Amino acid sequence: RRRNVSVYDAVAGRVTTNGFIPDAPIVSKERDTISSTHVPLPPDQVLFKKARAPTRYEEHDIYNAYRFLGEGDELPDGDLLRALHAYCSDFYAARFGAKGARRDWRSLDETALLAMGVLIEEQAKEMLGKTGDLVFVEPED
């Protein structure tokens, strides 16, 4: 069964215009540039190509799902989520090798990634305190 491409695959750098990046590189003797089958697509291109994606207005270039959050709710920082996803992808690739890295696509879906982002941000807030001055305090043993 063939798996569909997700935005999180794109964030991990596994998606090209032709689908997933192949395991074995395809090298042409007639070209001196890399094949486009090995150039990862940016995540926003993958997102806005989805069937139910919002209309993209490049002058605004935003995804407005945050409008549906309750009062006081916030999404985790996008850079944190990208870093977290890249770390997990690299972990699976290092732990299980190239073929085993495909296992990770079930381990960190959108909900799990957002939940981990929220937990990390909340832990950081607790550790740093309101003003951030706790970063200079050593923990008591």
mmCIF file of N, CA and C in Angstrom:
data_model
loop_
_atom_site.group_PDB
_atom_site.id
_atom_site.type_symbol
_atom_site.label_atom_id
_atom_site.label_comp_id
_atom_site.label_asym_id
_atom_site.label_seq_id
_atom_site.Cartn_x
_atom_site.Cartn_y
_atom_site.Cartn_z
ATOM 1 N N ARG A 1 0.836 -1.180 0.000
ATOM 2 C CA ARG A 1 0.000 0.000 0.000
ATOM 3 C C ARG A 1 0.882 1.245 0.000
ATOM 4 N N ARG A 2 0.539 2.191 -0.815
ATOM 5 C CA ARG A 2 1.343 3.401 -0.950
ATOM 6 C C ARG A 2 0.894 4.460 0.058
ATOM 7 N N ARG A 3 1.845 5.065 0.730
ATOM 8 C CA ARG A 3 1.561 6.075 1.748
ATOM 9 C C ARG A 3 1.502 7.456 1.114
ATOM 10 N N ASN A 4 0.550 8.278 1.583
ATOM 11 C CA ASN A 4 0.427 9.647 1.099
ATOM 12 C C ASN A 4 1.477 10.534 1.743
ATOM 13 N N VAL A 5 1.895 11.533 1.019
ATOM 14 C CA VAL A 5 2.864 12.515 1.511
ATOM 15 C C VAL A 5 2.170 13.432 2.507
ATOM 16 N N SER A 6 2.832 13.736 3.621
ATOM 17 C CA SER A 6 2.285 14.685 4.591
ATOM 18 C C SER A 6 3.212 15.889 4.700
ATOM 19 N N VAL A 7 2.699 16.941 5.315
ATOM 20 C CA VAL A 7 3.506 18.140 5.537
ATOM 21 C C VAL A 7 4.710 17.798 6.408
ATOM 22 N N TYR A 8 4.544 16.866 7.330
ATOM 23 C CA TYR A 8 5.626 16.508 8.233
ATOM 24 C C TYR A 8 6.735 15.734 7.513
ATOM 25 N N ASP A 9 6.373 15.022 6.466
ATOM 26 C CA ASP A 9 7.407 14.417 5.628
ATOM 27 C C ASP A 9 8.215 15.512 4.939
ATOM 28 N N ALA A 10 7.521 16.569 4.517
ATOM 29 C CA ALA A 10 8.209 17.692 3.864
ATOM 30 C C ALA A 10 9.132 18.407 4.836
ATOM 31 N N VAL A 11 8.685 18.583 6.078
ATOM 32 C CA VAL A 11 9.523 19.228 7.093
ATOM 33 C C VAL A 11 10.779 18.401 7.333
ATOM 34 N N ALA A 12 10.653 17.088 7.263
ATOM 35 C CA ALA A 12 11.807 16.209 7.462
ATOM 36 C C ALA A 12 12.689 16.133 6.223
ATOM 37 N N GLY A 13 12.283 16.796 5.131
ATOM 38 C CA GLY A 13 13.099 16.818 3.923
ATOM 39 C C GLY A 13 13.032 15.549 3.108
ATOM 40 N N ARG A 14 11.892 14.854 3.129
ATOM 41 C CA ARG A 14 11.757 13.579 2.428
ATOM 42 C C ARG A 14 10.922 13.649 1.154
ATOM 43 N N VAL A 15 10.397 14.851 0.808
ATOM 44 C CA VAL A 15 9.429 14.956 -0.275
ATOM 45 C C VAL A 15 9.974 15.805 -1.417
ATOM 46 N N THR A 16 9.752 15.328 -2.640
ATOM 47 C CA THR A 16 10.113 16.091 -3.841
ATOM 48 C C THR A 16 8.857 16.295 -4.677
ATOM 49 N N THR A 17 9.015 16.895 -5.838
ATOM 50 C CA THR A 17 7.871 17.087 -6.727
ATOM 51 C C THR A 17 7.301 15.761 -7.215
ATOM 52 N N ASN A 18 8.097 14.707 -7.166
ATOM 53 C CA ASN A 18 7.665 13.382 -7.629
ATOM 54 C C ASN A 18 7.237 12.452 -6.502
ATOM 55 N N GLY A 19 7.115 12.938 -5.289
ATOM 56 C CA GLY A 19 6.764 12.097 -4.150
ATOM 57 C C GLY A 19 7.920 12.016 -3.177
ATOM 58 N N PHE A 20 8.141 10.828 -2.623
ATOM 59 C CA PHE A 20 9.216 10.652 -1.653
ATOM 60 C C PHE A 20 10.573 10.577 -2.347
ATOM 61 N N ILE A 21 11.600 11.054 -1.663
ATOM 62 C CA ILE A 21 12.961 10.959 -2.186
ATOM 63 C C ILE A 21 13.349 9.483 -2.204
ATOM 64 N N PRO A 22 13.832 8.981 -3.337
ATOM 65 C CA PRO A 22 14.181 7.553 -3.412
ATOM 66 C C PRO A 22 15.369 7.209 -2.515
ATOM 67 N N ASP A 23 15.385 5.964 -2.038
ATOM 68 C CA ASP A 23 16.487 5.506 -1.183
ATOM 69 C C ASP A 23 17.808 5.471 -1.944
ATOM 70 N N ALA A 24 17.760 4.959 -3.154
ATOM 71 C CA ALA A 24 18.975 4.873 -3.973
ATOM 72 C C ALA A 24 19.034 6.082 -4.905
ATOM 73 N N PRO A 25 20.108 6.841 -4.845
ATOM 74 C CA PRO A 25 20.196 8.023 -5.710
ATOM 75 C C PRO A 25 20.255 7.646 -7.188
ATOM 76 N N ILE A 26 19.590 8.471 -7.980
ATOM 77 C CA ILE A 26 19.607 8.280 -9.425
ATOM 78 C C ILE A 26 20.588 9.296 -9.992
ATOM 79 N N VAL A 27 21.696 8.809 -10.519
ATOM 80 C CA VAL A 27 22.751 9.689 -11.009
ATOM 81 C C VAL A 27 22.830 9.575 -12.525
ATOM 82 N N SER A 28 22.787 10.724 -13.180
ATOM 83 C CA SER A 28 22.887 10.763 -14.633
ATOM 84 C C SER A 28 24.297 11.164 -15.038
ATOM 85 N N LYS A 29 24.838 10.486 -16.032
ATOM 86 C CA LYS A 29 26.180 10.819 -16.513
ATOM 87 C C LYS A 29 26.157 12.025 -17.446
ATOM 88 N N GLU A 30 24.982 12.373 -17.963
ATOM 89 C CA GLU A 30 24.863 13.486 -18.897
ATOM 90 C C GLU A 30 24.656 14.836 -18.215
ATOM 91 N N ARG A 31 24.399 14.848 -16.915
ATOM 92 C CA ARG A 31 24.113 16.104 -16.217
ATOM 93 C C ARG A 31 25.178 16.386 -15.171
ATOM 94 N N ASP A 32 25.377 17.681 -14.932
ATOM 95 C CA ASP A 32 26.310 18.057 -13.867
ATOM 96 C C ASP A 32 25.582 18.663 -12.671
ATOM 97 N N THR A 33 24.255 18.657 -12.709
ATOM 98 C CA THR A 33 23.459 19.166 -11.590
ATOM 99 C C THR A 33 22.653 18.021 -10.998
ATOM 100 N N ILE A 34 22.237 18.229 -9.765
ATOM 101 C CA ILE A 34 21.457 17.198 -9.076
ATOM 102 C C ILE A 34 20.078 17.071 -9.714
ATOM 103 N N SER A 35 19.570 15.878 -9.742
ATOM 104 C CA SER A 35 18.246 15.625 -10.286
ATOM 105 C C SER A 35 17.196 16.262 -9.388
ATOM 106 N N SER A 36 16.126 16.756 -9.984
ATOM 107 C CA SER A 36 15.060 17.371 -9.189
ATOM 108 C C SER A 36 14.336 16.341 -8.340
ATOM 109 N N THR A 37 14.559 15.060 -8.605
ATOM 110 C CA THR A 37 13.941 14.027 -7.780
ATOM 111 C C THR A 37 14.606 13.932 -6.411
ATOM 112 N N HIS A 38 15.705 14.650 -6.204
ATOM 113 C CA HIS A 38 16.394 14.633 -4.918
ATOM 114 C C HIS A 38 16.364 15.974 -4.199
ATOM 115 N N VAL A 39 15.690 16.971 -4.750
ATOM 116 C CA VAL A 39 15.622 18.292 -4.125
ATOM 117 C C VAL A 39 14.340 18.354 -3.303
ATOM 118 N N PRO A 40 14.448 18.446 -1.967
ATOM 119 C CA PRO A 40 13.251 18.458 -1.125
ATOM 120 C C PRO A 40 12.403 19.708 -1.355
ATOM 121 N N LEU A 41 11.077 19.526 -1.278
ATOM 122 C CA LEU A 41 10.145 20.647 -1.377
ATOM 123 C C LEU A 41 10.004 21.323 -0.023
ATOM 124 N N PRO A 42 9.809 22.632 0.004
ATOM 125 C CA PRO A 42 9.512 23.305 1.274
ATOM 126 C C PRO A 42 8.138 22.858 1.787
ATOM 127 N N PRO A 43 7.957 22.807 3.101
ATOM 128 C CA PRO A 43 6.689 22.338 3.669
ATOM 129 C C PRO A 43 5.471 23.136 3.216
ATOM 130 N N ASP A 44 5.622 24.457 3.027
ATOM 131 C CA ASP A 44 4.456 25.245 2.631
ATOM 132 C C ASP A 44 3.952 24.849 1.250
ATOM 133 N N GLN A 45 4.831 24.449 0.356
ATOM 134 C CA GLN A 45 4.389 23.997 -0.966
ATOM 135 C C GLN A 45 3.590 22.705 -0.859
ATOM 136 N N VAL A 46 4.012 21.816 0.017
ATOM 137 C CA VAL A 46 3.285 20.563 0.210
ATOM 138 C C VAL A 46 1.923 20.850 0.838
ATOM 139 N N LEU A 47 1.881 21.734 1.827
ATOM 140 C CA LEU A 47 0.629 22.067 2.511
ATOM 141 C C LEU A 47 -0.399 22.619 1.537
ATOM 142 N N PHE A 48 -0.017 23.588 0.744
ATOM 143 C CA PHE A 48 -0.990 24.251 -0.107
ATOM 144 C C PHE A 48 -1.340 23.455 -1.360
ATOM 145 N N LYS A 49 -0.706 22.309 -1.579
ATOM 146 C CA LYS A 49 -1.094 21.429 -2.676
ATOM 147 C C LYS A 49 -2.113 20.388 -2.227
ATOM 148 N N LYS A 50 -2.375 20.317 -0.920
ATOM 149 C CA LYS A 50 -3.339 19.353 -0.403
ATOM 150 C C LYS A 50 -4.741 19.692 -0.902
ATOM 151 N N ALA A 51 -5.612 18.697 -0.986
ATOM 152 C CA ALA A 51 -6.956 18.877 -1.538
ATOM 153 C C ALA A 51 -7.787 19.882 -0.740
ATOM 154 N N ARG A 52 -7.740 19.825 0.579
ATOM 155 C CA ARG A 52 -8.572 20.714 1.392
ATOM 156 C C ARG A 52 -7.783 21.873 1.979
ATOM 157 N N ALA A 53 -6.685 22.214 1.368
ATOM 158 C CA ALA A 53 -5.857 23.324 1.859
ATOM 159 C C ALA A 53 -6.579 24.645 1.624
ATOM 160 N N PRO A 54 -6.317 25.627 2.487
ATOM 161 C CA PRO A 54 -6.945 26.941 2.281
ATOM 162 C C PRO A 54 -6.383 27.607 1.031
ATOM 163 N N THR A 55 -7.126 28.584 0.534
ATOM 164 C CA THR A 55 -6.638 29.352 -0.602
ATOM 165 C C THR A 55 -5.393 30.104 -0.169
ATOM 166 N N ARG A 56 -4.380 30.040 -0.991
ATOM 167 C CA ARG A 56 -3.123 30.692 -0.620
ATOM 168 C C ARG A 56 -3.052 32.077 -1.239
ATOM 169 N N TYR A 57 -2.905 33.051 -0.379
ATOM 170 C CA TYR A 57 -2.678 34.419 -0.817
ATOM 171 C C TYR A 57 -1.252 34.749 -0.426
ATOM 172 N N GLU A 58 -0.357 34.759 -1.391
ATOM 173 C CA GLU A 58 1.062 34.893 -1.079
ATOM 174 C C GLU A 58 1.403 36.205 -0.401
ATOM 175 N N GLU A 59 0.571 37.237 -0.603
ATOM 176 C CA GLU A 59 0.879 38.496 0.071
ATOM 177 C C GLU A 59 0.677 38.380 1.583
ATOM 178 N N HIS A 60 -0.187 37.459 1.994
ATOM 179 C CA HIS A 60 -0.377 37.217 3.432
ATOM 180 C C HIS A 60 0.435 36.005 3.868
ATOM 181 N N ASP A 61 0.436 34.966 3.021
ATOM 182 C CA ASP A 61 1.218 33.752 3.223
ATOM 183 C C ASP A 61 1.103 33.177 4.630
ATOM 184 N N ILE A 62 -0.137 33.000 5.071
ATOM 185 C CA ILE A 62 -0.377 32.437 6.400
ATOM 186 C C ILE A 62 -1.438 31.342 6.317
ATOM 187 N N TYR A 63 -1.413 30.498 7.274
ATOM 188 C CA TYR A 63 -2.418 29.463 7.435
ATOM 189 C C TYR A 63 -3.181 29.823 8.697
ATOM 190 N N ASN A 64 -4.475 30.022 8.584
ATOM 191 C CA ASN A 64 -5.249 30.630 9.667
ATOM 192 C C ASN A 64 -5.960 29.646 10.590
ATOM 193 N N ALA A 65 -5.455 28.455 10.774
ATOM 194 C CA ALA A 65 -6.111 27.489 11.650
ATOM 195 C C ALA A 65 -6.137 27.969 13.097
ATOM 196 N N TYR A 66 -5.224 28.843 13.463
ATOM 197 C CA TYR A 66 -5.173 29.345 14.833
ATOM 198 C C TYR A 66 -6.445 30.105 15.200
ATOM 199 N N ARG A 67 -7.216 30.570 14.232
ATOM 200 C CA ARG A 67 -8.443 31.330 14.524
ATOM 201 C C ARG A 67 -9.467 30.481 15.257
ATOM 202 N N PHE A 68 -9.371 29.180 15.137
ATOM 203 C CA PHE A 68 -10.356 28.294 15.741
ATOM 204 C C PHE A 68 -9.970 27.861 17.157
ATOM 205 N N LEU A 69 -8.868 28.372 17.673
ATOM 206 C CA LEU A 69 -8.445 28.045 19.031
ATOM 207 C C LEU A 69 -9.308 28.784 20.042
ATOM 208 N N GLY A 70 -9.431 28.207 21.223
ATOM 209 C CA GLY A 70 -10.164 28.861 22.293
ATOM 210 C C GLY A 70 -9.385 30.047 22.846
ATOM 211 N N GLU A 71 -10.067 30.847 23.637
ATOM 212 C CA GLU A 71 -9.413 32.018 24.226
ATOM 213 C C GLU A 71 -8.313 31.569 25.186
ATOM 214 N N GLY A 72 -7.145 32.140 25.051
ATOM 215 C CA GLY A 72 -6.011 31.786 25.896
ATOM 216 C C GLY A 72 -5.187 30.623 25.365
ATOM 217 N N ASP A 73 -5.685 29.928 24.351
ATOM 218 C CA ASP A 73 -4.930 28.822 23.751
ATOM 219 C C ASP A 73 -3.941 29.377 22.730
ATOM 220 N N GLU A 74 -2.781 28.764 22.663
ATOM 221 C CA GLU A 74 -1.771 29.167 21.689
ATOM 222 C C GLU A 74 -1.143 27.927 21.074
ATOM 223 N N LEU A 75 -0.788 28.043 19.814
ATOM 224 C CA LEU A 75 -0.029 26.970 19.172
ATOM 225 C C LEU A 75 1.440 27.128 19.528
ATOM 226 N N PRO A 76 2.182 26.046 19.609
ATOM 227 C CA PRO A 76 3.622 26.153 19.863
ATOM 228 C C PRO A 76 4.316 26.885 18.715
ATOM 229 N N ASP A 77 5.474 27.424 19.000
ATOM 230 C CA ASP A 77 6.256 28.145 18.011
ATOM 231 C C ASP A 77 6.608 27.224 16.839
ATOM 232 N N GLY A 78 6.457 27.727 15.627
ATOM 233 C CA GLY A 78 6.722 26.930 14.433
ATOM 234 C C GLY A 78 8.159 26.470 14.326
ATOM 235 N N ASP A 79 9.097 27.340 14.719
ATOM 236 C CA ASP A 79 10.511 26.948 14.661
ATOM 237 C C ASP A 79 10.803 25.806 15.629
ATOM 238 N N LEU A 80 10.166 25.847 16.801
ATOM 239 C CA LEU A 80 10.334 24.757 17.765
ATOM 240 C C LEU A 80 9.809 23.452 17.180
ATOM 241 N N LEU A 81 8.634 23.500 16.549
ATOM 242 C CA LEU A 81 8.058 22.288 15.971
ATOM 243 C C LEU A 81 8.921 21.737 14.841
ATOM 244 N N ARG A 82 9.453 22.610 14.006
ATOM 245 C CA ARG A 82 10.339 22.151 12.926
ATOM 246 C C ARG A 82 11.595 21.497 13.503
ATOM 247 N N ALA A 83 12.167 22.120 14.529
ATOM 248 C CA ALA A 83 13.376 21.563 15.147
ATOM 249 C C ALA A 83 13.077 20.224 15.817
ATOM 250 N N LEU A 84 11.956 20.148 16.502
ATOM 251 C CA LEU A 84 11.559 18.913 17.172
ATOM 252 C C LEU A 84 11.332 17.797 16.152
ATOM 253 N N HIS A 85 10.655 18.113 15.078
ATOM 254 C CA HIS A 85 10.401 17.110 14.049
ATOM 255 C C HIS A 85 11.696 16.670 13.372
ATOM 256 N N ALA A 86 12.575 17.618 13.093
ATOM 257 C CA ALA A 86 13.862 17.274 12.478
ATOM 258 C C ALA A 86 14.679 16.389 13.414
ATOM 259 N N TYR A 87 14.661 16.701 14.717
ATOM 260 C CA TYR A 87 15.389 15.890 15.690
ATOM 261 C C TYR A 87 14.851 14.459 15.699
ATOM 262 N N CYS A 88 13.536 14.315 15.758
ATOM 263 C CA CYS A 88 12.944 12.974 15.793
ATOM 264 C C CYS A 88 13.234 12.206 14.506
ATOM 265 N N SER A 89 13.171 12.893 13.371
ATOM 266 C CA SER A 89 13.481 12.241 12.092
ATOM 267 C C SER A 89 14.926 11.783 12.055
ATOM 268 N N ASP A 90 15.825 12.641 12.509
ATOM 269 C CA ASP A 90 17.243 12.275 12.545
ATOM 270 C C ASP A 90 17.490 11.126 13.514
ATOM 271 N N PHE A 91 16.778 11.133 14.644
ATOM 272 C CA PHE A 91 16.916 10.057 15.621
ATOM 273 C C PHE A 91 16.542 8.714 14.995
ATOM 274 N N TYR A 92 15.388 8.654 14.338
ATOM 275 C CA TYR A 92 14.963 7.401 13.721
ATOM 276 C C TYR A 92 15.907 6.976 12.607
ATOM 277 N N ALA A 93 16.382 7.940 11.822
ATOM 278 C CA ALA A 93 17.311 7.605 10.744
ATOM 279 C C ALA A 93 18.609 7.039 11.310
ATOM 280 N N ALA A 94 19.113 7.635 12.399
ATOM 281 C CA ALA A 94 20.357 7.157 13.012
ATOM 282 C C ALA A 94 20.142 5.819 13.724
ATOM 283 N N ARG A 95 19.004 5.662 14.357
ATOM 284 C CA ARG A 95 18.733 4.467 15.152
ATOM 285 C C ARG A 95 18.442 3.240 14.291
ATOM 286 N N PHE A 96 17.666 3.437 13.223
ATOM 287 C CA PHE A 96 17.206 2.299 12.437
ATOM 288 C C PHE A 96 17.783 2.239 11.027
ATOM 289 N N GLY A 97 18.612 3.174 10.642
ATOM 290 C CA GLY A 97 19.189 3.177 9.297
ATOM 291 C C GLY A 97 18.212 3.683 8.255
ATOM 292 N N ALA A 98 18.637 3.682 7.021
ATOM 293 C CA ALA A 98 17.833 4.256 5.934
ATOM 294 C C ALA A 98 16.496 3.537 5.755
ATOM 295 N N LYS A 99 16.496 2.215 5.799
ATOM 296 C CA LYS A 99 15.241 1.481 5.599
ATOM 297 C C LYS A 99 14.343 1.567 6.826
ATOM 298 N N GLY A 100 14.924 1.555 7.999
ATOM 299 C CA GLY A 100 14.130 1.624 9.218
ATOM 300 C C GLY A 100 13.598 3.006 9.509
ATOM 301 N N ALA A 101 14.139 4.025 8.856
ATOM 302 C CA ALA A 101 13.689 5.395 9.102
ATOM 303 C C ALA A 101 12.243 5.592 8.687
ATOM 304 N N ARG A 102 11.746 4.699 7.864
ATOM 305 C CA ARG A 102 10.343 4.821 7.442
ATOM 306 C C ARG A 102 9.373 4.517 8.576
ATOM 307 N N ARG A 103 9.844 3.898 9.637
ATOM 308 C CA ARG A 103 8.976 3.594 10.778
ATOM 309 C C ARG A 103 8.469 4.858 11.462
ATOM 310 N N ASP A 104 9.259 5.924 11.422
ATOM 311 C CA ASP A 104 8.922 7.110 12.204
ATOM 312 C C ASP A 104 7.698 7.848 11.704
ATOM 313 N N TRP A 105 7.205 7.570 10.526
ATOM 314 C CA TRP A 105 6.067 8.324 10.025
ATOM 315 C C TRP A 105 4.803 8.061 10.825
ATOM 316 N N ARG A 106 4.751 6.974 11.545
ATOM 317 C CA ARG A 106 3.595 6.699 12.392
ATOM 318 C C ARG A 106 3.797 7.192 13.822
ATOM 319 N N SER A 107 5.000 7.535 14.186
ATOM 320 C CA SER A 107 5.290 7.834 15.583
ATOM 321 C C SER A 107 5.082 9.287 15.970
ATOM 322 N N LEU A 108 5.043 10.190 15.008
ATOM 323 C CA LEU A 108 4.945 11.606 15.355
ATOM 324 C C LEU A 108 4.000 12.301 14.381
ATOM 325 N N ASP A 109 2.700 12.031 14.544
ATOM 326 C CA ASP A 109 1.743 12.690 13.670
ATOM 327 C C ASP A 109 1.511 14.125 14.144
ATOM 328 N N GLU A 110 0.595 14.827 13.497
ATOM 329 C CA GLU A 110 0.370 16.234 13.788
ATOM 330 C C GLU A 110 0.011 16.482 15.255
ATOM 331 N N THR A 111 -0.886 15.669 15.778
ATOM 332 C CA THR A 111 -1.339 15.850 17.152
ATOM 333 C C THR A 111 -0.206 15.614 18.143
ATOM 334 N N ALA A 112 0.569 14.571 17.929
ATOM 335 C CA ALA A 112 1.687 14.272 18.828
ATOM 336 C C ALA A 112 2.745 15.364 18.769
ATOM 337 N N LEU A 113 3.017 15.869 17.584
ATOM 338 C CA LEU A 113 4.008 16.936 17.437
ATOM 339 C C LEU A 113 3.551 18.202 18.158
ATOM 340 N N LEU A 114 2.284 18.571 17.995
ATOM 341 C CA LEU A 114 1.762 19.752 18.692
ATOM 342 C C LEU A 114 1.789 19.552 20.207
ATOM 343 N N ALA A 115 1.412 18.355 20.658
ATOM 344 C CA ALA A 115 1.419 18.076 22.096
ATOM 345 C C ALA A 115 2.833 18.173 22.667
ATOM 346 N N MET A 116 3.809 17.612 21.966
ATOM 347 C CA MET A 116 5.193 17.702 22.441
ATOM 348 C C MET A 116 5.670 19.147 22.448
ATOM 349 N N GLY A 117 5.280 19.918 21.434
ATOM 350 C CA GLY A 117 5.646 21.335 21.392
ATOM 351 C C GLY A 117 5.085 22.100 22.571
ATOM 352 N N VAL A 118 3.818 21.837 22.910
ATOM 353 C CA VAL A 118 3.192 22.494 24.064
ATOM 354 C C VAL A 118 3.920 22.108 25.343
ATOM 355 N N LEU A 119 4.217 20.813 25.512
ATOM 356 C CA LEU A 119 4.906 20.357 26.723
ATOM 357 C C LEU A 119 6.292 20.985 26.861
ATOM 358 N N ILE A 120 7.024 21.058 25.775
ATOM 359 C CA ILE A 120 8.368 21.646 25.828
ATOM 360 C C ILE A 120 8.300 23.129 26.160
ATOM 361 N N GLU A 121 7.362 23.851 25.545
ATOM 362 C CA GLU A 121 7.235 25.283 25.843
ATOM 363 C C GLU A 121 6.834 25.512 27.296
ATOM 364 N N GLU A 122 5.895 24.719 27.798
ATOM 365 C CA GLU A 122 5.463 24.876 29.192
ATOM 366 C C GLU A 122 6.600 24.551 30.158
ATOM 367 N N GLN A 123 7.368 23.514 29.871
ATOM 368 C CA GLN A 123 8.503 23.166 30.725
ATOM 369 C C GLN A 123 9.544 24.274 30.714
ATOM 370 N N ALA A 124 9.795 24.849 29.548
ATOM 371 C CA ALA A 124 10.767 25.945 29.450
ATOM 372 C C ALA A 124 10.295 27.155 30.252
ATOM 373 N N LYS A 125 9.002 27.472 30.175
ATOM 374 C CA LYS A 125 8.459 28.605 30.944
ATOM 375 C C LYS A 125 8.627 28.363 32.441
ATOM 376 N N GLU A 126 8.356 27.137 32.866
ATOM 377 C CA GLU A 126 8.477 26.802 34.285
ATOM 378 C C GLU A 126 9.927 26.891 34.752
ATOM 379 N N MET A 127 10.845 26.422 33.928
ATOM 380 C CA MET A 127 12.254 26.423 34.313
ATOM 381 C C MET A 127 12.853 27.825 34.313
ATOM 382 N N LEU A 128 12.398 28.677 33.406
ATOM 383 C CA LEU A 128 12.970 30.020 33.294
ATOM 384 C C LEU A 128 12.323 31.032 34.225
ATOM 385 N N GLY A 129 11.104 30.779 34.655
ATOM 386 C CA GLY A 129 10.404 31.743 35.491
ATOM 387 C C GLY A 129 9.796 32.858 34.649
ATOM 388 N N LYS A 130 9.092 33.784 35.310
ATOM 389 C CA LYS A 130 8.402 34.852 34.580
ATOM 390 C C LYS A 130 9.356 35.788 33.861
ATOM 391 N N THR A 131 10.465 36.107 34.478
ATOM 392 C CA THR A 131 11.388 37.086 33.896
ATOM 393 C C THR A 131 12.552 36.443 33.155
ATOM 394 N N GLY A 132 12.710 35.148 33.268
ATOM 395 C CA GLY A 132 13.807 34.468 32.593
ATOM 396 C C GLY A 132 15.093 34.447 33.395
ATOM 397 N N ASP A 133 15.075 35.045 34.592
ATOM 398 C CA ASP A 133 16.306 35.110 35.379
ATOM 399 C C ASP A 133 16.699 33.765 35.990
ATOM 400 N N LEU A 134 15.777 32.813 36.017
ATOM 401 C CA LEU A 134 16.103 31.509 36.593
ATOM 402 C C LEU A 134 17.070 30.718 35.718
ATOM 403 N N VAL A 135 17.313 31.191 34.504
ATOM 404 C CA VAL A 135 18.258 30.512 33.628
ATOM 405 C C VAL A 135 19.667 30.539 34.215
ATOM 406 N N PHE A 136 19.937 31.517 35.076
ATOM 407 C CA PHE A 136 21.270 31.655 35.668
ATOM 408 C C PHE A 136 21.400 30.960 37.021
ATOM 409 N N VAL A 137 20.335 30.330 37.494
ATOM 410 C CA VAL A 137 20.338 29.676 38.802
ATOM 411 C C VAL A 137 20.589 28.185 38.611
ATOM 412 N N GLU A 138 21.527 27.656 39.374
ATOM 413 C CA GLU A 138 21.793 26.224 39.307
ATOM 414 C C GLU A 138 20.777 25.483 40.163
ATOM 415 N N PRO A 139 20.351 24.309 39.713
ATOM 416 C CA PRO A 139 19.360 23.558 40.483
ATOM 417 C C PRO A 139 19.945 23.032 41.787
ATOM 418 N N GLU A 140 19.060 22.920 42.787
ATOM 419 C CA GLU A 140 19.477 22.339 44.064
ATOM 420 C C GLU A 140 19.429 20.827 43.937
ATOM 421 N N ASP A 141 20.419 20.147 44.486
ATOM 422 C CA ASP A 141 20.443 18.679 44.422
ATOM 423 C C ASP A 141 19.815 18.066 45.624
#
